[in-house]
Amino acid sequence: MIDQSVERRPAIQAAPEGRQPNKRVLIRLEGLTKVYDEGDMHHMVLDELNREFYAGEFVCLLGKSGSGKSTLLNLISGIDAPSHGHVVIYQDSEAVRLTALTEHERTLFRRRNIGIVFQFFNLIPTLTVLENVMLPLELNGEAGASRRAQQLLDRVELGNRLQTYPDKLSGGEQQRVAIARALAHDPLLILADEPTGNLDEDTGNTVLTLLLELTRDAGKTLFMATHAPEVARLADRVLHLDHGKLVIDENGH
């Protein structure tokens, strides 16, 4: 449930002009704070983050375990709610303030607008490869789910495994299915939480290359949390989190 201490404002507002010319703001963090209560102790996970991110950017989140990377992705996706502050996502000409939405409304917004790639794939074991990729389309009531899913599976070179179940796939193949699923419903934003963390180096590099190629071809914004500094060389923007604070925000490449 949403923390009742969070200030509630209208969920829909007019989108602002970006601070940088010719760039459209997609995400705005306003004083974003997350605190976990552990008995009498208060654990500050994210501390007053204020940032804007732009459509089409590849943003790499670096930091040690416990630095707040996964928590930030969970707040941006609406899976979790902040203790204070706001996440605003700009959809066309309007701004959606996630903290003004109910948990159910956040779920619907995420289902329609955000694709997520998890470290451990999170495929549904009782569904085939094709059915896993079709699922977000069917949940949104979109027509042509099978055709769209097959096209994406062809792109990730799994068009010959449509009726295979996840337990018959390698880790790299499962992550390729997860990437296709994340892109299936044409989301505004892709969030990837350590997408290569459960793969060997060669397989991880192949999956990373594929993820970047597909998201850039589709013009999507990609947020990726990782421990691997070499990934930062491929990013448009690199954020370093340390004890819940953004200590570095720099251009990539």
mmCIF file of C-alpha atoms in Angstrom:
data_model
loop_
_atom_site.group_PDB
_atom_site.id
_atom_site.type_symbol
_atom_site.label_atom_id
_atom_site.label_comp_id
_atom_site.label_asym_id
_atom_site.label_seq_id
_atom_site.Cartn_x
_atom_site.Cartn_y
_atom_site.Cartn_z
ATOM 1 C CA MET A 1 0.000 0.000 0.000
ATOM 2 C CA ILE A 2 1.101 3.585 -0.553
ATOM 3 C CA ASP A 3 2.612 5.312 2.486
ATOM 4 C CA GLN A 4 0.006 7.709 3.807
ATOM 5 C CA SER A 5 2.734 10.271 4.545
ATOM 6 C CA VAL A 6 3.285 10.770 0.827
ATOM 7 C CA GLU A 7 1.750 13.995 -0.370
ATOM 8 C CA ARG A 8 -1.046 13.212 -2.814
ATOM 9 C CA ARG A 9 -1.302 15.448 -5.855
ATOM 10 C CA PRO A 10 -3.287 15.070 -9.068
ATOM 11 C CA ALA A 11 -2.171 11.977 -10.985
ATOM 12 C CA ILE A 12 -2.256 13.752 -14.351
ATOM 13 C CA GLN A 13 -0.477 17.033 -15.020
ATOM 14 C CA ALA A 14 0.809 18.876 -18.070
ATOM 15 C CA ALA A 15 4.283 17.812 -19.182
ATOM 16 C CA PRO A 16 7.058 20.405 -18.688
ATOM 17 C CA GLU A 17 9.782 21.516 -21.036
ATOM 18 C CA GLY A 18 13.036 19.630 -20.512
ATOM 19 C CA ARG A 19 16.087 21.397 -19.141
ATOM 20 C CA GLN A 20 18.109 20.332 -22.171
ATOM 21 C CA PRO A 21 17.038 21.546 -25.626
ATOM 22 C CA ASN A 22 15.542 19.026 -28.067
ATOM 23 C CA LYS A 23 15.173 16.392 -25.349
ATOM 24 C CA ARG A 24 11.831 15.218 -24.027
ATOM 25 C CA VAL A 25 11.605 14.516 -20.311
ATOM 26 C CA LEU A 26 10.301 10.995 -19.682
ATOM 27 C CA ILE A 27 10.915 10.545 -15.947
ATOM 28 C CA ARG A 28 11.261 13.025 -13.119
ATOM 29 C CA LEU A 29 12.278 12.132 -9.572
ATOM 30 C CA GLU A 30 11.195 14.693 -6.987
ATOM 31 C CA GLY A 31 12.763 14.304 -3.541
ATOM 32 C CA LEU A 32 12.493 10.533 -3.907
ATOM 33 C CA THR A 33 13.131 8.861 -0.568
ATOM 34 C CA LYS A 34 12.728 5.292 0.655
ATOM 35 C CA VAL A 35 13.125 4.290 4.289
ATOM 36 C CA TYR A 36 12.621 0.775 5.652
ATOM 37 C CA ASP A 37 11.670 0.417 9.298
ATOM 38 C CA GLU A 38 13.344 -2.495 11.084
ATOM 39 C CA GLY A 39 12.012 -2.468 14.624
ATOM 40 C CA ASP A 40 13.284 0.731 16.209
ATOM 41 C CA MET A 41 15.810 1.208 13.410
ATOM 42 C CA HIS A 42 15.260 3.239 10.239
ATOM 43 C CA HIS A 43 17.239 2.164 7.171
ATOM 44 C CA MET A 44 17.574 4.914 4.555
ATOM 45 C CA VAL A 45 17.744 3.175 1.160
ATOM 46 C CA LEU A 46 17.239 6.218 -1.100
ATOM 47 C CA ASP A 47 17.814 9.745 0.126
ATOM 48 C CA GLU A 48 16.127 12.718 -1.576
ATOM 49 C CA LEU A 49 16.837 11.931 -5.240
ATOM 50 C CA ASN A 50 16.027 14.727 -7.704
ATOM 51 C CA ARG A 51 16.702 14.006 -11.373
ATOM 52 C CA GLU A 52 15.232 14.159 -14.879
ATOM 53 C CA PHE A 53 15.699 11.449 -17.497
ATOM 54 C CA TYR A 54 15.003 11.723 -21.191
ATOM 55 C CA ALA A 55 13.216 9.631 -23.791
ATOM 56 C CA GLY A 56 15.553 7.272 -25.637
ATOM 57 C CA GLU A 57 18.353 7.345 -23.045
ATOM 58 C CA PHE A 58 20.243 4.266 -21.894
ATOM 59 C CA VAL A 59 20.842 4.937 -18.204
ATOM 60 C CA CYS A 60 23.233 2.667 -16.313
ATOM 61 C CA LEU A 61 22.886 2.424 -12.514
ATOM 62 C CA LEU A 62 26.128 1.424 -10.808
ATOM 63 C CA GLY A 63 26.673 0.660 -7.145
ATOM 64 C CA LYS A 64 27.483 -2.049 -4.663
ATOM 65 C CA SER A 65 24.861 -4.456 -3.351
ATOM 66 C CA GLY A 66 22.582 -2.524 -1.023
ATOM 67 C CA SER A 67 23.303 0.839 -2.645
ATOM 68 C CA GLY A 68 19.661 1.283 -3.702
ATOM 69 C CA LYS A 69 19.740 0.285 -7.388
ATOM 70 C CA SER A 70 16.945 -2.286 -7.267
ATOM 71 C CA THR A 71 14.880 -0.103 -4.948
ATOM 72 C CA LEU A 72 15.107 2.776 -7.425
ATOM 73 C CA LEU A 73 13.917 0.526 -10.262
ATOM 74 C CA ASN A 74 11.041 -0.725 -8.097
ATOM 75 C CA LEU A 75 9.953 2.853 -7.361
ATOM 76 C CA ILE A 76 10.184 3.922 -11.003
ATOM 77 C CA SER A 77 8.080 0.913 -12.017
ATOM 78 C CA GLY A 78 5.517 1.462 -9.271
ATOM 79 C CA ILE A 79 6.124 -2.002 -7.828
ATOM 80 C CA ASP A 80 6.980 -0.224 -4.580
ATOM 81 C CA ALA A 81 5.968 3.197 -3.247
ATOM 82 C CA PRO A 82 8.328 5.823 -1.774
ATOM 83 C CA SER A 83 8.324 6.961 1.828
ATOM 84 C CA HIS A 84 8.473 10.553 0.579
ATOM 85 C CA GLY A 85 8.746 12.282 -2.772
ATOM 86 C CA HIS A 86 7.442 11.435 -6.201
ATOM 87 C CA VAL A 87 8.075 9.569 -9.434
ATOM 88 C CA VAL A 88 6.541 11.326 -12.447
ATOM 89 C CA ILE A 89 6.395 9.638 -15.855
ATOM 90 C CA TYR A 90 5.494 11.711 -18.896
ATOM 91 C CA GLN A 91 3.161 9.960 -21.291
ATOM 92 C CA ASP A 92 2.653 11.891 -24.520
ATOM 93 C CA SER A 93 1.753 15.432 -23.388
ATOM 94 C CA GLU A 94 0.666 14.481 -19.866
ATOM 95 C CA ALA A 95 2.491 13.599 -16.662
ATOM 96 C CA VAL A 96 1.467 10.638 -14.525
ATOM 97 C CA ARG A 97 2.413 11.019 -10.862
ATOM 98 C CA LEU A 98 2.739 7.432 -9.678
ATOM 99 C CA THR A 99 2.420 8.381 -6.011
ATOM 100 C CA ALA A 100 -1.060 9.759 -6.689
ATOM 101 C CA LEU A 101 -2.212 6.376 -8.004
ATOM 102 C CA THR A 102 -3.607 3.477 -6.021
ATOM 103 C CA GLU A 103 -1.694 0.207 -6.023
ATOM 104 C CA HIS A 104 -4.150 -1.199 -8.576
ATOM 105 C CA GLU A 105 -3.778 1.869 -10.800
ATOM 106 C CA ARG A 106 0.009 1.566 -10.626
ATOM 107 C CA THR A 107 -0.258 -2.069 -11.674
ATOM 108 C CA LEU A 108 -2.369 -1.149 -14.711
ATOM 109 C CA PHE A 109 0.010 1.679 -15.650
ATOM 110 C CA ARG A 110 3.026 -0.627 -15.369
ATOM 111 C CA ARG A 111 1.330 -3.363 -17.389
ATOM 112 C CA ARG A 112 0.698 -0.944 -20.263
ATOM 113 C CA ASN A 113 3.793 1.245 -20.188
ATOM 114 C CA ILE A 114 6.777 -0.512 -18.601
ATOM 115 C CA GLY A 115 8.714 -3.631 -19.563
ATOM 116 C CA ILE A 116 10.883 -5.362 -16.961
ATOM 117 C CA VAL A 117 13.816 -7.745 -17.425
ATOM 118 C CA PHE A 118 14.720 -9.572 -14.206
ATOM 119 C CA GLN A 119 17.994 -11.215 -13.214
ATOM 120 C CA PHE A 120 16.312 -14.593 -12.740
ATOM 121 C CA PHE A 121 14.125 -14.393 -15.875
ATOM 122 C CA ASN A 122 10.745 -14.818 -14.060
ATOM 123 C CA LEU A 123 9.205 -16.795 -16.896
ATOM 124 C CA ILE A 124 6.024 -18.713 -16.114
ATOM 125 C CA PRO A 125 7.053 -22.395 -16.171
ATOM 126 C CA THR A 126 3.634 -23.728 -17.204
ATOM 127 C CA LEU A 127 3.526 -21.528 -20.329
ATOM 128 C CA THR A 128 5.427 -22.116 -23.551
ATOM 129 C CA VAL A 129 7.955 -19.636 -24.894
ATOM 130 C CA LEU A 130 5.307 -18.194 -27.215
ATOM 131 C CA GLU A 131 2.695 -17.963 -24.455
ATOM 132 C CA ASN A 132 5.124 -16.198 -22.098
ATOM 133 C CA VAL A 133 5.757 -13.473 -24.676
ATOM 134 C CA MET A 134 2.072 -13.208 -25.570
ATOM 135 C CA LEU A 135 1.049 -12.756 -21.928
ATOM 136 C CA PRO A 136 1.526 -8.953 -21.556
ATOM 137 C CA LEU A 137 -0.329 -8.401 -24.821
ATOM 138 C CA GLU A 138 -3.242 -10.574 -23.748
ATOM 139 C CA LEU A 139 -3.418 -8.907 -20.331
ATOM 140 C CA ASN A 140 -3.754 -5.575 -22.127
ATOM 141 C CA GLY A 141 -6.420 -6.967 -24.466
ATOM 142 C CA GLU A 142 -4.336 -6.268 -27.567
ATOM 143 C CA ALA A 143 -5.124 -7.957 -30.866
ATOM 144 C CA GLY A 144 -2.520 -9.901 -32.822
ATOM 145 C CA ALA A 145 -0.684 -11.157 -29.732
ATOM 146 C CA SER A 146 0.560 -14.359 -31.349
ATOM 147 C CA ARG A 147 1.889 -12.593 -34.449
ATOM 148 C CA ARG A 148 3.669 -9.891 -32.424
ATOM 149 C CA ALA A 149 5.191 -12.483 -30.069
ATOM 150 C CA GLN A 150 6.443 -14.597 -32.963
ATOM 151 C CA GLN A 151 8.066 -11.548 -34.578
ATOM 152 C CA LEU A 152 9.943 -10.716 -31.383
ATOM 153 C CA LEU A 153 11.004 -14.309 -30.835
ATOM 154 C CA ASP A 154 12.386 -14.325 -34.366
ATOM 155 C CA ARG A 155 14.390 -11.192 -33.455
ATOM 156 C CA VAL A 156 15.925 -12.951 -30.447
ATOM 157 C CA GLU A 157 16.615 -16.063 -32.568
ATOM 158 C CA LEU A 158 14.125 -18.297 -30.797
ATOM 159 C CA GLY A 159 11.512 -18.509 -33.526
ATOM 160 C CA ASN A 160 12.103 -22.265 -33.687
ATOM 161 C CA ARG A 161 11.352 -22.780 -29.966
ATOM 162 C CA LEU A 162 7.820 -21.391 -29.787
ATOM 163 C CA GLN A 163 6.269 -24.453 -28.137
ATOM 164 C CA THR A 164 9.187 -25.135 -25.790
ATOM 165 C CA TYR A 165 8.761 -24.734 -22.033
ATOM 166 C CA PRO A 166 11.229 -22.603 -20.032
ATOM 167 C CA ASP A 167 12.830 -25.537 -18.186
ATOM 168 C CA LYS A 168 14.070 -26.871 -21.535
ATOM 169 C CA LEU A 169 15.965 -23.644 -22.303
ATOM 170 C CA SER A 170 19.429 -22.525 -21.266
ATOM 171 C CA GLY A 171 19.820 -19.461 -19.046
ATOM 172 C CA GLY A 172 20.736 -17.295 -22.012
ATOM 173 C CA GLU A 173 17.730 -18.511 -23.971
ATOM 174 C CA GLN A 174 15.409 -17.825 -21.044
ATOM 175 C CA GLN A 175 16.733 -14.277 -20.758
ATOM 176 C CA ARG A 176 16.182 -13.737 -24.486
ATOM 177 C CA VAL A 177 12.559 -14.805 -24.002
ATOM 178 C CA ALA A 178 12.337 -12.355 -21.083
ATOM 179 C CA ILE A 179 13.652 -9.537 -23.296
ATOM 180 C CA ALA A 180 11.073 -10.338 -25.977
ATOM 181 C CA ARG A 181 8.343 -10.352 -23.317
ATOM 182 C CA ALA A 182 9.481 -6.977 -21.956
ATOM 183 C CA LEU A 183 9.215 -5.412 -25.415
ATOM 184 C CA ALA A 184 6.024 -7.163 -26.514
ATOM 185 C CA HIS A 185 3.536 -4.464 -25.480
ATOM 186 C CA ASP A 186 5.617 -1.581 -26.912
ATOM 187 C CA PRO A 187 6.317 0.063 -23.523
ATOM 188 C CA LEU A 188 7.581 3.581 -22.912
ATOM 189 C CA LEU A 189 10.339 2.316 -20.676
ATOM 190 C CA ILE A 190 12.428 -0.829 -20.128
ATOM 191 C CA LEU A 191 13.841 -1.573 -16.665
ATOM 192 C CA ALA A 192 16.552 -4.241 -16.392
ATOM 193 C CA ASP A 193 17.763 -5.370 -12.961
ATOM 194 C CA GLU A 194 21.119 -7.168 -13.307
ATOM 195 C CA PRO A 195 19.940 -8.860 -16.536
ATOM 196 C CA THR A 196 23.263 -10.667 -17.042
ATOM 197 C CA GLY A 197 23.970 -11.379 -13.364
ATOM 198 C CA ASN A 198 22.872 -15.021 -13.578
ATOM 199 C CA LEU A 199 24.725 -15.786 -16.828
ATOM 200 C CA ASP A 200 28.309 -16.658 -17.720
ATOM 201 C CA GLU A 201 30.386 -13.870 -19.266
ATOM 202 C CA ASP A 202 30.035 -14.859 -22.923
ATOM 203 C CA THR A 203 26.293 -15.501 -22.674
ATOM 204 C CA GLY A 204 25.850 -12.299 -20.682
ATOM 205 C CA ASN A 205 27.629 -10.261 -23.344
ATOM 206 C CA THR A 206 25.408 -11.767 -26.044
ATOM 207 C CA VAL A 207 22.247 -11.000 -24.057
ATOM 208 C CA LEU A 208 23.421 -7.454 -23.280
ATOM 209 C CA THR A 209 24.178 -6.747 -26.939
ATOM 210 C CA LEU A 210 20.755 -8.038 -27.938
ATOM 211 C CA LEU A 211 18.959 -5.994 -25.275
ATOM 212 C CA LEU A 212 20.720 -2.785 -26.335
ATOM 213 C CA GLU A 213 20.106 -3.458 -30.021
ATOM 214 C CA LEU A 214 16.391 -4.115 -29.589
ATOM 215 C CA THR A 215 15.731 -1.190 -27.251
ATOM 216 C CA ARG A 216 17.657 1.274 -29.415
ATOM 217 C CA ASP A 217 16.022 0.034 -32.619
ATOM 218 C CA ALA A 218 12.642 0.620 -30.954
ATOM 219 C CA GLY A 219 13.699 4.023 -29.557
ATOM 220 C CA LYS A 220 13.027 2.925 -25.978
ATOM 221 C CA THR A 221 14.413 4.344 -22.758
ATOM 222 C CA LEU A 222 16.437 1.729 -20.878
ATOM 223 C CA PHE A 223 17.372 1.768 -17.189
ATOM 224 C CA MET A 224 19.824 -0.974 -16.248
ATOM 225 C CA ALA A 225 21.109 -1.756 -12.755
ATOM 226 C CA THR A 226 24.439 -3.577 -12.753
ATOM 227 C CA HIS A 227 27.611 -4.247 -10.789
ATOM 228 C CA ALA A 228 29.633 -4.280 -14.010
ATOM 229 C CA PRO A 229 31.446 -0.995 -14.751
ATOM 230 C CA GLU A 230 32.198 -2.155 -18.304
ATOM 231 C CA VAL A 231 28.488 -1.839 -19.097
ATOM 232 C CA ALA A 232 28.752 1.880 -18.335
ATOM 233 C CA ARG A 233 30.926 2.370 -21.419
ATOM 234 C CA LEU A 234 27.884 1.561 -23.551
ATOM 235 C CA ALA A 235 25.473 3.879 -21.720
ATOM 236 C CA ASP A 236 24.347 7.401 -22.577
ATOM 237 C CA ARG A 237 24.309 8.287 -18.894
ATOM 238 C CA VAL A 238 25.860 6.701 -15.813
ATOM 239 C CA LEU A 239 24.581 7.081 -12.250
ATOM 240 C CA HIS A 240 26.589 5.922 -9.236
ATOM 241 C CA LEU A 241 24.549 5.171 -6.119
ATOM 242 C CA ASP A 242 26.226 4.961 -2.724
ATOM 243 C CA HIS A 243 24.237 4.469 0.487
ATOM 244 C CA GLY A 244 21.099 5.792 -1.175
ATOM 245 C CA LYS A 245 22.649 8.933 -2.632
ATOM 246 C CA LEU A 246 23.503 9.770 -6.233
ATOM 247 C CA VAL A 247 27.193 10.544 -5.914
ATOM 248 C CA ILE A 248 27.957 10.697 -9.658
ATOM 249 C CA ASP A 249 25.758 11.532 -12.653
ATOM 250 C CA GLU A 250 27.788 11.658 -15.842
ATOM 251 C CA ASN A 251 27.529 11.127 -19.572
ATOM 252 C CA GLY A 252 28.543 7.699 -20.813
ATOM 253 C CA HIS A 253 30.644 6.589 -23.781
#
